[in-house]
PDB file of C-alpha atoms in Angstrom:
ATOM      1  CA  MET C 132     -44.977 -19.198  26.253  1.00  0.00           C
ATOM      2  CA  LYS C 133     -40.851 -17.482  26.945  1.00  0.00           C
ATOM      3  CA  THR C 134     -40.045 -19.558  23.728  1.00  0.00           C
ATOM      4  CA  THR C 135     -42.696 -17.943  21.848  1.00  0.00           C
ATOM      5  CA  PHE C 136     -42.116 -14.404  23.141  1.00  0.00           C
ATOM      6  CA  PHE C 137     -38.509 -14.902  22.996  1.00  0.00           C
ATOM      7  CA  HIS C 138     -38.848 -15.303  18.953  1.00  0.00           C
ATOM      8  CA  LEU C 139     -41.525 -12.394  18.730  1.00  0.00           C
ATOM      9  CA  HIS C 140     -38.771 -10.215  20.222  1.00  0.00           C
ATOM     10  CA  THR C 141     -36.072 -11.612  18.278  1.00  0.00           C
ATOM     11  CA  ILE C 142     -38.225 -10.625  15.040  1.00  0.00           C
ATOM     12  CA  TRP C 143     -39.040  -6.990  16.553  1.00  0.00           C
ATOM     13  CA  LEU C 144     -35.176  -6.612  17.278  1.00  0.00           C
ATOM     14  CA  PHE C 145     -34.477  -6.691  13.257  1.00  0.00           C
ATOM     15  CA  THR C 146     -36.741  -3.489  12.590  1.00  0.00           C
ATOM     16  CA  PHE C 147     -36.167  -1.789  15.769  1.00  0.00           C
ATOM     17  CA  SER C 148     -33.724   0.217  14.524  1.00  0.00           C
ATOM     18  CA  ASP C 149     -36.163   1.148  11.233  1.00  0.00           C
ATOM     19  CA  LEU C 150     -39.169   2.020  12.800  1.00  0.00           C
ATOM     20  CA  LYS C 151     -38.432   5.904  13.196  1.00  0.00           C
ATOM     21  CA  THR C 152     -36.336   6.037   9.399  1.00  0.00           C
ATOM     22  CA  ILE C 153     -38.797   3.898   7.618  1.00  0.00           C
ATOM     23  CA  ILE C 154     -41.901   2.374   9.070  1.00  0.00           C
ATOM     24  CA  LEU C 155     -43.534   5.314  10.958  1.00  0.00           C
ATOM     25  CA  PRO C 156     -42.734   8.052   8.416  1.00  0.00           C
ATOM     26  CA  SER C 157     -43.617   5.916   5.097  1.00  0.00           C
ATOM     27  CA  THR C 158     -46.920   4.726   7.277  1.00  0.00           C
ATOM     28  CA  ALA C 159     -47.489   9.293   7.654  1.00  0.00           C
ATOM     29  CA  PHE C 160     -46.507   9.653   4.163  1.00  0.00           C
ATOM     30  CA  GLY C 161     -49.005   6.902   2.437  1.00  0.00           C
ATOM     31  CA  VAL C 162     -52.379   7.831   4.516  1.00  0.00           C
ATOM     32  CA  CYS C 163     -51.728  11.459   4.506  1.00  0.00           C
ATOM     33  CA  THR C 164     -51.177  11.079   0.409  1.00  0.00           C
ATOM     34  CA  ALA C 165     -54.178   9.536  -0.239  1.00  0.00           C
ATOM     35  CA  LEU C 166     -56.295  11.459   2.124  1.00  0.00           C
ATOM     36  CA  ALA C 167     -54.728  14.364   0.116  1.00  0.00           C
ATOM     37  CA  VAL C 168     -55.861  13.025  -2.622  1.00  0.00           C
ATOM     38  CA  SER C 169     -59.132  12.332  -1.699  1.00  0.00           C
ATOM     39  CA  ILE C 170     -60.011  15.673  -0.371  1.00  0.00           C
ATOM     40  CA  GLU C 171     -58.229  17.000  -3.604  1.00  0.00           C
ATOM     41  CA  GLU C 172     -61.270  15.475  -5.867  1.00  0.00           C
ATOM     42  CA  SER C 173     -63.724  16.327  -3.712  1.00  0.00           C
ATOM     43  CA  SER C 174     -63.012  19.667  -3.743  1.00  0.00           C
ATOM     44  CA  GLN C 175     -63.123  19.671  -7.327  1.00  0.00           C
ATOM     45  CA  ASN C 176     -66.293  17.617  -8.272  1.00  0.00           C
ATOM     46  CA  ALA C 177     -68.968  17.598  -5.505  1.00  0.00           C
ATOM     47  CA  SER C 178     -69.971  14.110  -7.034  1.00  0.00           C
ATOM     48  CA  HIS C 179     -66.732  12.658  -5.544  1.00  0.00           C
ATOM     49  CA  TYR C 180     -67.188  13.541  -2.392  1.00  0.00           C
ATOM     50  CA  ASN C 181     -67.617  10.037  -0.342  1.00  0.00           C
ATOM     51  CA  ALA C 182     -66.975   9.657   3.507  1.00  0.00           C
ATOM     52  CA  LYS C 183     -66.524   6.828   3.702  1.00  0.00           C
ATOM     53  CA  HIS C 184     -63.435   6.740   1.108  1.00  0.00           C
ATOM     54  CA  TYR C 185     -61.939   8.880   3.913  1.00  0.00           C
ATOM     55  CA  ILE C 186     -63.008   6.205   6.634  1.00  0.00           C
ATOM     56  CA  ASP C 187     -61.112   4.052   4.587  1.00  0.00           C
ATOM     57  CA  VAL C 188     -58.166   5.659   3.967  1.00  0.00           C
ATOM     58  CA  LEU C 189     -57.924   6.641   7.622  1.00  0.00           C
ATOM     59  CA  SER C 190     -58.696   2.729   9.149  1.00  0.00           C
ATOM     60  CA  SER C 191     -55.964   1.450   6.840  1.00  0.00           C
ATOM     61  CA  VAL C 192     -52.894   2.677   8.686  1.00  0.00           C
ATOM     62  CA  PRO C 193     -52.546  -1.118  10.008  1.00  0.00           C
ATOM     63  CA  LYS C 194     -52.352  -2.283   6.814  1.00  0.00           C
ATOM     64  CA  VAL C 195     -50.031   0.724   5.774  1.00  0.00           C
ATOM     65  CA  MET C 196     -47.774  -0.465   8.528  1.00  0.00           C
ATOM     66  CA  LEU C 197     -48.153  -4.102   8.261  1.00  0.00           C
ATOM     67  CA  TRP C 198     -46.956  -4.088   4.463  1.00  0.00           C
ATOM     68  CA  THR C 199     -44.000  -1.534   5.333  1.00  0.00           C
ATOM     69  CA  TRP C 200     -42.790  -3.537   8.193  1.00  0.00           C
ATOM     70  CA  ILE C 201     -43.177  -6.799   6.142  1.00  0.00           C
ATOM     71  CA  ASN C 202     -40.957  -5.580   3.303  1.00  0.00           C
ATOM     72  CA  LEU C 203     -38.775  -4.199   5.892  1.00  0.00           C
ATOM     73  CA  LEU C 204     -38.336  -7.353   7.878  1.00  0.00           C
ATOM     74  CA  PRO C 205     -36.507  -9.776   4.992  1.00  0.00           C
ATOM     75  CA  PHE C 206     -34.483  -6.612   4.152  1.00  0.00           C
ATOM     76  CA  ALA C 207     -33.110  -6.119   7.449  1.00  0.00           C
ATOM     77  CA  ILE C 208     -32.451  -9.828   8.225  1.00  0.00           C
ATOM     78  CA  ASN C 209     -30.113  -9.544   4.914  1.00  0.00           C
ATOM     79  CA  ASN C 210     -28.459  -6.792   6.068  1.00  0.00           C
ATOM     80  CA  GLN C 211     -27.745  -7.413   9.639  1.00  0.00           C
ATOM     81  CA  ARG C 212     -26.895 -11.091   9.465  1.00  0.00           C
ATOM     82  CA  GLN C 213     -23.821  -9.811   7.056  1.00  0.00           C
ATOM     83  CA  PRO C 214     -20.180 -10.783   8.912  1.00  0.00           C
ATOM     84  CA  GLU C 215     -18.957  -7.439   8.291  1.00  0.00           C
ATOM     85  CA  ALA C 216     -22.340  -6.085   9.931  1.00  0.00           C
ATOM     86  CA  ILE C 217     -22.269  -8.518  12.540  1.00  0.00           C
ATOM     87  CA  GLU C 218     -18.631  -7.142  13.153  1.00  0.00           C
ATOM     88  CA  GLU C 219     -19.918  -3.364  12.939  1.00  0.00           C
ATOM     89  CA  ASP C 220     -22.965  -4.176  15.432  1.00  0.00           C
ATOM     90  CA  ALA C 221     -21.177  -5.169  17.649  1.00  0.00           C
ATOM     91  CA  ILE C 222     -19.600  -2.318  18.087  1.00  0.00           C
ATOM     92  CA  ASN C 223     -22.664   0.179  17.277  1.00  0.00           C
ATOM     93  CA  LYS C 224     -25.489  -1.833  18.195  1.00  0.00           C
ATOM     94  CA  PRO C 225     -24.814  -4.828  20.327  1.00  0.00           C
ATOM     95  CA  TRP C 226     -28.373  -5.592  21.303  1.00  0.00           C
ATOM     96  CA  ARG C 227     -28.901  -6.556  18.096  1.00  0.00           C
ATOM     97  CA  VAL C 228     -29.835  -9.838  17.017  1.00  0.00           C
ATOM     98  CA  PHE C 229     -26.590 -11.172  16.505  1.00  0.00           C
ATOM     99  CA  PRO C 230     -24.070  -9.729  18.431  1.00  0.00           C
ATOM    100  CA  SER C 231     -26.130 -10.758  21.315  1.00  0.00           C
ATOM    101  CA  GLY C 232     -26.581 -14.470  20.297  1.00  0.00           C
ATOM    102  CA  ARG C 233     -29.806 -14.372  19.923  1.00  0.00           C
ATOM    103  CA  LEU C 234     -30.043 -15.956  16.747  1.00  0.00           C
ATOM    104  CA  SER C 235     -27.210 -17.621  14.050  1.00  0.00           C
ATOM    105  CA  PRO C 236     -27.507 -15.981  10.592  1.00  0.00           C
ATOM    106  CA  GLU C 237     -27.411 -19.798   9.105  1.00  0.00           C
ATOM    107  CA  SER C 238     -31.350 -20.022  10.859  1.00  0.00           C
ATOM    108  CA  ALA C 239     -31.310 -16.143   9.784  1.00  0.00           C
ATOM    109  CA  LYS C 240     -31.463 -17.207   6.332  1.00  0.00           C
ATOM    110  CA  THR C 241     -34.518 -18.926   6.606  1.00  0.00           C
ATOM    111  CA  LEU C 242     -36.274 -16.462   8.452  1.00  0.00           C
ATOM    112  CA  MET C 243     -35.521 -14.198   5.711  1.00  0.00           C
ATOM    113  CA  LEU C 244     -36.493 -16.031   2.894  1.00  0.00           C
ATOM    114  CA  PHE C 245     -40.098 -16.680   4.329  1.00  0.00           C
ATOM    115  CA  GLY C 246     -40.133 -12.848   5.162  1.00  0.00           C
ATOM    116  CA  PHE C 247     -39.557 -12.833   1.067  1.00  0.00           C
ATOM    117  CA  PHE C 248     -42.018 -14.995   0.301  1.00  0.00           C
ATOM    118  CA  MET C 249     -44.700 -13.224   2.902  1.00  0.00           C
ATOM    119  CA  ALA C 250     -43.376  -9.748   1.693  1.00  0.00           C
ATOM    120  CA  ILE C 251     -44.461 -10.935  -2.202  1.00  0.00           C
ATOM    121  CA  ILE C 252     -47.917 -12.475  -1.491  1.00  0.00           C
ATOM    122  CA  THR C 253     -48.440  -8.949   0.514  1.00  0.00           C
ATOM    123  CA  SER C 254     -47.799  -6.736  -1.378  1.00  0.00           C
ATOM    124  CA  GLN C 255     -50.044  -8.765  -4.452  1.00  0.00           C
ATOM    125  CA  VAL C 256     -52.710  -9.195  -2.643  1.00  0.00           C
ATOM    126  CA  GLN C 257     -52.657  -4.962  -1.841  1.00  0.00           C
ATOM    127  CA  GLY C 258     -51.225  -4.433  -5.283  1.00  0.00           C
ATOM    128  CA  SER C 259     -48.186  -3.029  -4.151  1.00  0.00           C
ATOM    129  CA  SER C 260     -46.254  -5.672  -5.651  1.00  0.00           C
ATOM    130  CA  LEU C 261     -43.755  -3.778  -8.169  1.00  0.00           C
ATOM    131  CA  GLN C 262     -42.413  -1.717  -5.299  1.00  0.00           C
ATOM    132  CA  CYS C 263     -42.342  -4.810  -3.218  1.00  0.00           C
ATOM    133  CA  LEU C 264     -39.968  -6.627  -6.257  1.00  0.00           C
ATOM    134  CA  ALA C 265     -38.141  -3.380  -6.354  1.00  0.00           C
ATOM    135  CA  LEU C 266     -36.989  -3.368  -3.214  1.00  0.00           C
ATOM    136  CA  ILE C 267     -35.570  -7.376  -3.181  1.00  0.00           C
ATOM    137  CA  LEU C 268     -33.542  -6.190  -6.175  1.00  0.00           C
ATOM    138  CA  LEU C 269     -32.271  -2.950  -4.392  1.00  0.00           C
ATOM    139  CA  GLY C 270     -31.364  -4.554  -1.213  1.00  0.00           C
ATOM    140  CA  PHE C 271     -29.807  -7.472  -2.796  1.00  0.00           C
ATOM    141  CA  TRP C 272     -28.021  -4.569  -4.276  1.00  0.00           C
ATOM    142  CA  TYR C 273     -27.237  -3.377  -1.133  1.00  0.00           C
ATOM    143  CA  ASN C 274     -25.965  -6.158   1.498  1.00  0.00           C
ATOM    144  CA  ASN C 275     -24.605  -8.617  -1.186  1.00  0.00           C
ATOM    145  CA  LEU C 276     -23.100  -6.863  -4.441  1.00  0.00           C
ATOM    146  CA  ASN C 277     -21.412  -4.427  -1.844  1.00  0.00           C
ATOM    147  CA  GLY C 278     -23.590  -1.297  -2.763  1.00  0.00           C
ATOM    148  CA  SER C 279     -23.996   0.071   0.934  1.00  0.00           C
ATOM    149  CA  ASP C 280     -19.812   0.444   1.110  1.00  0.00           C
ATOM    150  CA  CYS C 281     -18.533   1.028  -2.259  1.00  0.00           C
ATOM    151  CA  SER C 282     -19.550   4.529  -2.508  1.00  0.00           C
ATOM    152  CA  PHE C 283     -21.175   6.802  -0.443  1.00  0.00           C
ATOM    153  CA  LEU C 284     -22.813   8.043  -4.181  1.00  0.00           C
ATOM    154  CA  VAL C 285     -24.689   4.405  -4.968  1.00  0.00           C
ATOM    155  CA  ARG C 286     -25.157   4.269  -1.389  1.00  0.00           C
ATOM    156  CA  ASN C 287     -27.212   7.533  -1.078  1.00  0.00           C
ATOM    157  CA  PHE C 288     -28.663   6.153  -4.910  1.00  0.00           C
ATOM    158  CA  ILE C 289     -30.217   2.995  -2.976  1.00  0.00           C
ATOM    159  CA  ASN C 290     -30.724   4.830  -0.316  1.00  0.00           C
ATOM    160  CA  ALA C 291     -33.314   7.096  -2.037  1.00  0.00           C
ATOM    161  CA  CYS C 292     -34.743   4.634  -4.126  1.00  0.00           C
ATOM    162  CA  GLY C 293     -35.864   2.619  -1.029  1.00  0.00           C
ATOM    163  CA  PHE C 294     -37.400   5.141   0.721  1.00  0.00           C
ATOM    164  CA  VAL C 295     -39.017   6.134  -2.827  1.00  0.00           C
ATOM    165  CA  CYS C 296     -40.385   2.184  -2.982  1.00  0.00           C
ATOM    166  CA  PHE C 297     -41.965   2.202   0.630  1.00  0.00           C
ATOM    167  CA  THR C 298     -43.602   5.828   0.571  1.00  0.00           C
ATOM    168  CA  SER C 299     -45.288   4.734  -2.774  1.00  0.00           C
ATOM    169  CA  GLY C 300     -46.100   1.133  -1.539  1.00  0.00           C
ATOM    170  CA  ALA C 301     -47.706   2.758   1.711  1.00  0.00           C
ATOM    171  CA  MET C 302     -49.636   4.812  -0.934  1.00  0.00           C
ATOM    172  CA  GLN C 303     -50.441   1.861  -2.994  1.00  0.00           C
ATOM    173  CA  VAL C 304     -51.821  -0.010   0.015  1.00  0.00           C
ATOM    174  CA  ALA C 305     -53.636   3.452   1.578  1.00  0.00           C
ATOM    175  CA  VAL C 306     -55.631   4.842  -1.399  1.00  0.00           C
ATOM    176  CA  GLY C 307     -56.099   0.889  -2.556  1.00  0.00           C
ATOM    177  CA  THR C 308     -56.113  -1.040  -5.872  1.00  0.00           C
ATOM    178  CA  SER C 309     -58.372   1.014  -7.866  1.00  0.00           C
ATOM    179  CA  TYR C 310     -55.566   3.352  -8.397  1.00  0.00           C
ATOM    180  CA  SER C 311     -51.790   4.024  -9.757  1.00  0.00           C
ATOM    181  CA  VAL C 312     -50.220   5.797  -6.986  1.00  0.00           C
ATOM    182  CA  LEU C 313     -47.503   6.248  -9.910  1.00  0.00           C
ATOM    183  CA  GLU C 314     -50.090   8.245 -11.720  1.00  0.00           C
ATOM    184  CA  LEU C 315     -50.877  10.412  -8.604  1.00  0.00           C
ATOM    185  CA  HIS C 316     -48.582  12.603  -8.273  1.00  0.00           C
ATOM    186  CA  GLY C 317     -45.415  11.094  -9.405  1.00  0.00           C
ATOM    187  CA  TRP C 318     -43.169  14.272  -9.728  1.00  0.00           C
ATOM    188  CA  TRP C 319     -43.733  14.309  -5.483  1.00  0.00           C
ATOM    189  CA  TYR C 320     -41.451  10.760  -5.446  1.00  0.00           C
ATOM    190  CA  GLY C 321     -39.298  12.649  -7.503  1.00  0.00           C
ATOM    191  CA  ILE C 322     -38.571  15.091  -4.914  1.00  0.00           C
ATOM    192  CA  ILE C 323     -38.726  12.426  -1.917  1.00  0.00           C
ATOM    193  CA  ALA C 324     -35.805  11.081  -3.802  1.00  0.00           C
ATOM    194  CA  GLY C 325     -33.609  14.202  -4.184  1.00  0.00           C
ATOM    195  CA  ILE C 326     -34.381  14.866  -0.787  1.00  0.00           C
ATOM    196  CA  VAL C 327     -32.919  11.914   0.262  1.00  0.00           C
ATOM    197  CA  PHE C 328     -30.063  11.424  -2.073  1.00  0.00           C
ATOM    198  CA  SER C 329     -28.968  14.676  -0.644  1.00  0.00           C
ATOM    199  CA  THR C 330     -29.122  14.811   2.782  1.00  0.00           C
ATOM    200  CA  VAL C 331     -29.773  10.889   3.860  1.00  0.00           C
ATOM    201  CA  GLN C 332     -26.248  10.654   5.058  1.00  0.00           C
ATOM    202  CA  MET C 333     -27.179  12.399   8.269  1.00  0.00           C
ATOM    203  CA  GLN C 334     -27.658   8.349   9.335  1.00  0.00           C
ATOM    204  CA  ASP C 335     -23.960   8.015   8.949  1.00  0.00           C
ATOM    205  CA  MET C 336     -22.212  10.213  11.319  1.00  0.00           C
ATOM    206  CA  TYR C 337     -23.031   8.710  14.205  1.00  0.00           C
ATOM    207  CA  ASP C 338     -21.679   5.296  12.658  1.00  0.00           C
ATOM    208  CA  GLN C 339     -18.630   6.156  11.839  1.00  0.00           C
ATOM    209  CA  ARG C 340     -16.753   3.880  14.469  1.00  0.00           C
ATOM    210  CA  GLY C 341     -18.449   1.074  12.898  1.00  0.00           C
ATOM    211  CA  ASP C 342     -18.355   1.812   9.525  1.00  0.00           C
ATOM    212  CA  ALA C 343     -14.702   2.580   9.729  1.00  0.00           C
ATOM    213  CA  ILE C 344     -14.049  -0.770  10.300  1.00  0.00           C
ATOM    214  CA  ARG C 345     -16.096  -2.801   7.612  1.00  0.00           C
ATOM    215  CA  ASN C 346     -14.113   0.770   4.993  1.00  0.00           C
ATOM    216  CA  ARG C 347     -17.356   1.285   4.239  1.00  0.00           C
ATOM    217  CA  LYS C 348     -17.044   4.500   1.892  1.00  0.00           C
ATOM    218  CA  THR C 349     -19.789   6.964   3.300  1.00  0.00           C
ATOM    219  CA  VAL C 350     -19.646  10.470   3.028  1.00  0.00           C
ATOM    220  CA  PRO C 351     -18.157  11.495   6.710  1.00  0.00           C
ATOM    221  CA  LEU C 352     -15.337   9.544   5.992  1.00  0.00           C
ATOM    222  CA  VAL C 353     -14.396   9.949   2.285  1.00  0.00           C
ATOM    223  CA  LEU C 354     -14.992  13.986   2.430  1.00  0.00           C
ATOM    224  CA  GLY C 355     -14.270  14.179   6.623  1.00  0.00           C
ATOM    225  CA  ASP C 356     -15.716  14.676   9.181  1.00  0.00           C
ATOM    226  CA  GLY C 357     -16.376  18.673   8.755  1.00  0.00           C
ATOM    227  CA  LEU C 358     -16.996  18.692   5.132  1.00  0.00           C
ATOM    228  CA  ALA C 359     -19.754  16.327   5.265  1.00  0.00           C
ATOM    229  CA  ARG C 360     -21.933  18.132   7.971  1.00  0.00           C
ATOM    230  CA  TRP C 361     -22.401  20.819   5.317  1.00  0.00           C
ATOM    231  CA  THR C 362     -23.290  18.539   2.824  1.00  0.00           C
ATOM    232  CA  ILE C 363     -26.171  17.694   5.118  1.00  0.00           C
ATOM    233  CA  ALA C 364     -27.032  21.650   6.180  1.00  0.00           C
ATOM    234  CA  VAL C 365     -27.229  23.203   3.231  1.00  0.00           C
ATOM    235  CA  PRO C 366     -29.336  20.904   1.129  1.00  0.00           C
ATOM    236  CA  VAL C 367     -32.009  20.738   4.315  1.00  0.00           C
ATOM    237  CA  VAL C 368     -32.149  24.444   4.525  1.00  0.00           C
ATOM    238  CA  MET C 369     -32.504  24.502   0.599  1.00  0.00           C
ATOM    239  CA  TRP C 370     -35.989  21.387   0.497  1.00  0.00           C
ATOM    240  CA  CYS C 371     -36.904  23.086   3.866  1.00  0.00           C
ATOM    241  CA  TRP C 372     -37.899  26.090   1.564  1.00  0.00           C
ATOM    242  CA  LEU C 373     -38.236  24.523  -1.447  1.00  0.00           C
ATOM    243  CA  ALA C 374     -40.982  21.300  -1.388  1.00  0.00           C
ATOM    244  CA  PRO C 375     -43.304  23.965   0.497  1.00  0.00           C
ATOM    245  CA  LEU C 376     -42.756  25.802  -2.598  1.00  0.00           C
ATOM    246  CA  LEU C 377     -43.384  23.330  -4.924  1.00  0.00           C
ATOM    247  CA  TRP C 378     -46.542  22.464  -3.204  1.00  0.00           C
ATOM    248  CA  ASN C 379     -48.313  26.323  -3.196  1.00  0.00           C
ATOM    249  CA  SER C 380     -48.035  26.008  -0.044  1.00  0.00           C
ATOM    250  CA  SER C 381     -49.527  29.049   2.087  1.00  0.00           C
ATOM    251  CA  PHE C 382     -47.576  30.336   5.358  1.00  0.00           C
ATOM    252  CA  PHE C 383     -48.368  27.140   7.830  1.00  0.00           C
ATOM    253  CA  GLY C 384     -47.383  25.079   5.388  1.00  0.00           C
ATOM    254  CA  PHE C 385     -43.690  25.972   5.502  1.00  0.00           C
ATOM    255  CA  VAL C 386     -43.890  26.913   9.831  1.00  0.00           C
ATOM    256  CA  LEU C 387     -42.839  23.103  10.130  1.00  0.00           C
ATOM    257  CA  PRO C 388     -40.388  22.402   7.387  1.00  0.00           C
ATOM    258  CA  VAL C 389     -38.024  25.276   7.659  1.00  0.00           C
ATOM    259  CA  ALA C 390     -38.426  24.979  11.411  1.00  0.00           C
ATOM    260  CA  LEU C 391     -37.321  21.440  11.593  1.00  0.00           C
ATOM    261  CA  GLY C 392     -35.194  22.019   8.781  1.00  0.00           C
ATOM    262  CA  PHE C 393     -33.244  24.637  10.456  1.00  0.00           C
ATOM    263  CA  THR C 394     -32.486  23.307  13.734  1.00  0.00           C
ATOM    264  CA  VAL C 395     -31.467  19.897  11.538  1.00  0.00           C
ATOM    265  CA  ALA C 396     -28.937  22.271   9.825  1.00  0.00           C
ATOM    266  CA  ILE C 397     -27.747  23.905  13.203  1.00  0.00           C
ATOM    267  CA  ARG C 398     -27.757  21.175  15.368  1.00  0.00           C
ATOM    268  CA  VAL C 399     -25.382  19.152  12.411  1.00  0.00           C
ATOM    269  CA  LEU C 400     -22.469  21.714  12.418  1.00  0.00           C
ATOM    270  CA  ARG C 401     -22.393  22.667  15.790  1.00  0.00           C
ATOM    271  CA  ARG C 402     -22.639  19.077  18.132  1.00  0.00           C
ATOM    272  CA  ARG C 403     -20.954  16.987  16.738  1.00  0.00           C
ATOM    273  CA  THR C 404     -20.629  14.148  19.302  1.00  0.00           C
ATOM    274  CA  GLU C 405     -21.682  10.875  18.309  1.00  0.00           C
ATOM    275  CA  SER C 406     -24.918  11.164  21.295  1.00  0.00           C
ATOM    276  CA  GLU C 407     -25.966  14.416  19.216  1.00  0.00           C
ATOM    277  CA  ASP C 408     -26.073  13.161  15.895  1.00  0.00           C
ATOM    278  CA  LYS C 409     -27.952  10.262  16.814  1.00  0.00           C
ATOM    279  CA  LYS C 410     -30.198  12.688  18.267  1.00  0.00           C
ATOM    280  CA  THR C 411     -30.088  15.269  15.208  1.00  0.00           C
ATOM    281  CA  PHE C 412     -31.091  11.738  12.620  1.00  0.00           C
ATOM    282  CA  ARG C 413     -34.148  11.879  14.933  1.00  0.00           C
ATOM    283  CA  LEU C 414     -35.139  15.291  14.342  1.00  0.00           C
ATOM    284  CA  TRP C 415     -33.881  14.713  10.589  1.00  0.00           C
ATOM    285  CA  ASN C 416     -36.486  11.989  10.355  1.00  0.00           C
ATOM    286  CA  LEU C 417     -39.546  13.941  11.697  1.00  0.00           C
ATOM    287  CA  TRP C 418     -38.088  17.025   9.418  1.00  0.00           C
ATOM    288  CA  LEU C 419     -38.901  14.336   6.955  1.00  0.00           C
ATOM    289  CA  VAL C 420     -42.198  13.486   8.076  1.00  0.00           C
ATOM    290  CA  SER C 421     -43.160  17.339   7.739  1.00  0.00           C
ATOM    291  CA  ILE C 422     -42.284  17.476   4.235  1.00  0.00           C
ATOM    292  CA  TYR C 423     -44.485  14.596   3.782  1.00  0.00           C
ATOM    293  CA  LEU C 424     -47.329  16.026   5.290  1.00  0.00           C
ATOM    294  CA  LEU C 425     -47.519  18.913   2.676  1.00  0.00           C
ATOM    295  CA  PRO C 426     -49.921  17.431   0.618  1.00  0.00           C
ATOM    296  CA  LEU C 427     -52.330  17.701   3.133  1.00  0.00           C
ATOM    297  CA  ASN C 428     -51.579  21.661   3.465  1.00  0.00           C
ATOM    298  CA  GLU C 429     -52.028  21.660   0.034  1.00  0.00           C
ATOM    299  CA  VAL C 430     -55.073  20.512  -0.341  1.00  0.00           C
ATOM    300  CA  GLY C 431     -56.675  22.408   2.665  1.00  0.00           C
ATOM    301  CA  HIS C 432     -55.166  25.627   1.087  1.00  0.00           C
ATOM    302  CA  LEU C 433     -56.831  24.868  -2.242  1.00  0.00           C
ATOM    303  CA  VAL C 434     -60.412  23.698  -0.479  1.00  0.00           C
ATOM    304  CA  ASN C 435     -60.445  26.974   1.465  1.00  0.00           C
ATOM    305  CA  VAL C 436     -59.535  28.846  -1.754  1.00  0.00           C
ATOM    306  CA  SER C 437     -62.717  27.401  -3.151  1.00  0.00           C
ATOM    307  CA  HIS C 438     -65.002  27.445  -0.774  1.00  0.00           C
ATOM    308  CA  ASP C 439     -64.089  31.465  -0.460  1.00  0.00           C
ATOM    309  CA  ILE C 440     -65.028  32.007  -4.387  1.00  0.00           C
TER     310      ILE C 440
END
């Protein structure tokens, strides 16, 4: 029993850091956007109303989380088993699997390959094979072809594409195989990619010591800590207004993204210690979730208008 728990805990540790970054936000995006599509269809055509479909979307949360996690796991293993990553984690995250000696990189390779197999099978069943294959290719570029280290532009681009794959895949699982999510609000994924590409360097602010050891070309190490903070604050303030505008949101649709966005911007400029940057990064993730919720607000506004008419 202890051995089983030890191995399960080891697997859990691979993805623990990405709960707040990938798993929970992607699940929120997938479920909320799927609900928005259902509500929008019902408001436009009463014959499309089906309470069971709403229940199906809400009950898909475990499936969405499973899909997100099973696709994240092999990527995380591949990322963390690289020699440079182990050296970096020994400084920044000594509790992780390899620095703590819970598993050897050689043994992890077998687990990684099995994880890829399970991700492909799961994605095929749930209709999100395209996102799964894209994530595998992006992960290979990021981890094995030096994509995470060679340039902060390449690093941010891969991150942006990865976020789009996770969010669109999560939505595909939530809506089911009767829809193609690439045909539902396709422009929205472009906005998400733009937000991530221009602000995801927030995650690099508190990792500068470890990144310097790897000679990783992140924004703060290339441009300097001070300028890097402005490259986060300015886009966050821009997006916290622009994203609700693009969704024609009501006043209430602006409140959360703007409040959280300004909080992130002010904190990243004023609170510059490693521990404070970690807190600001958590707020950045919360801000991103508030952006993900915008389709629900916009659809709710449309429904209210249609009822008034």
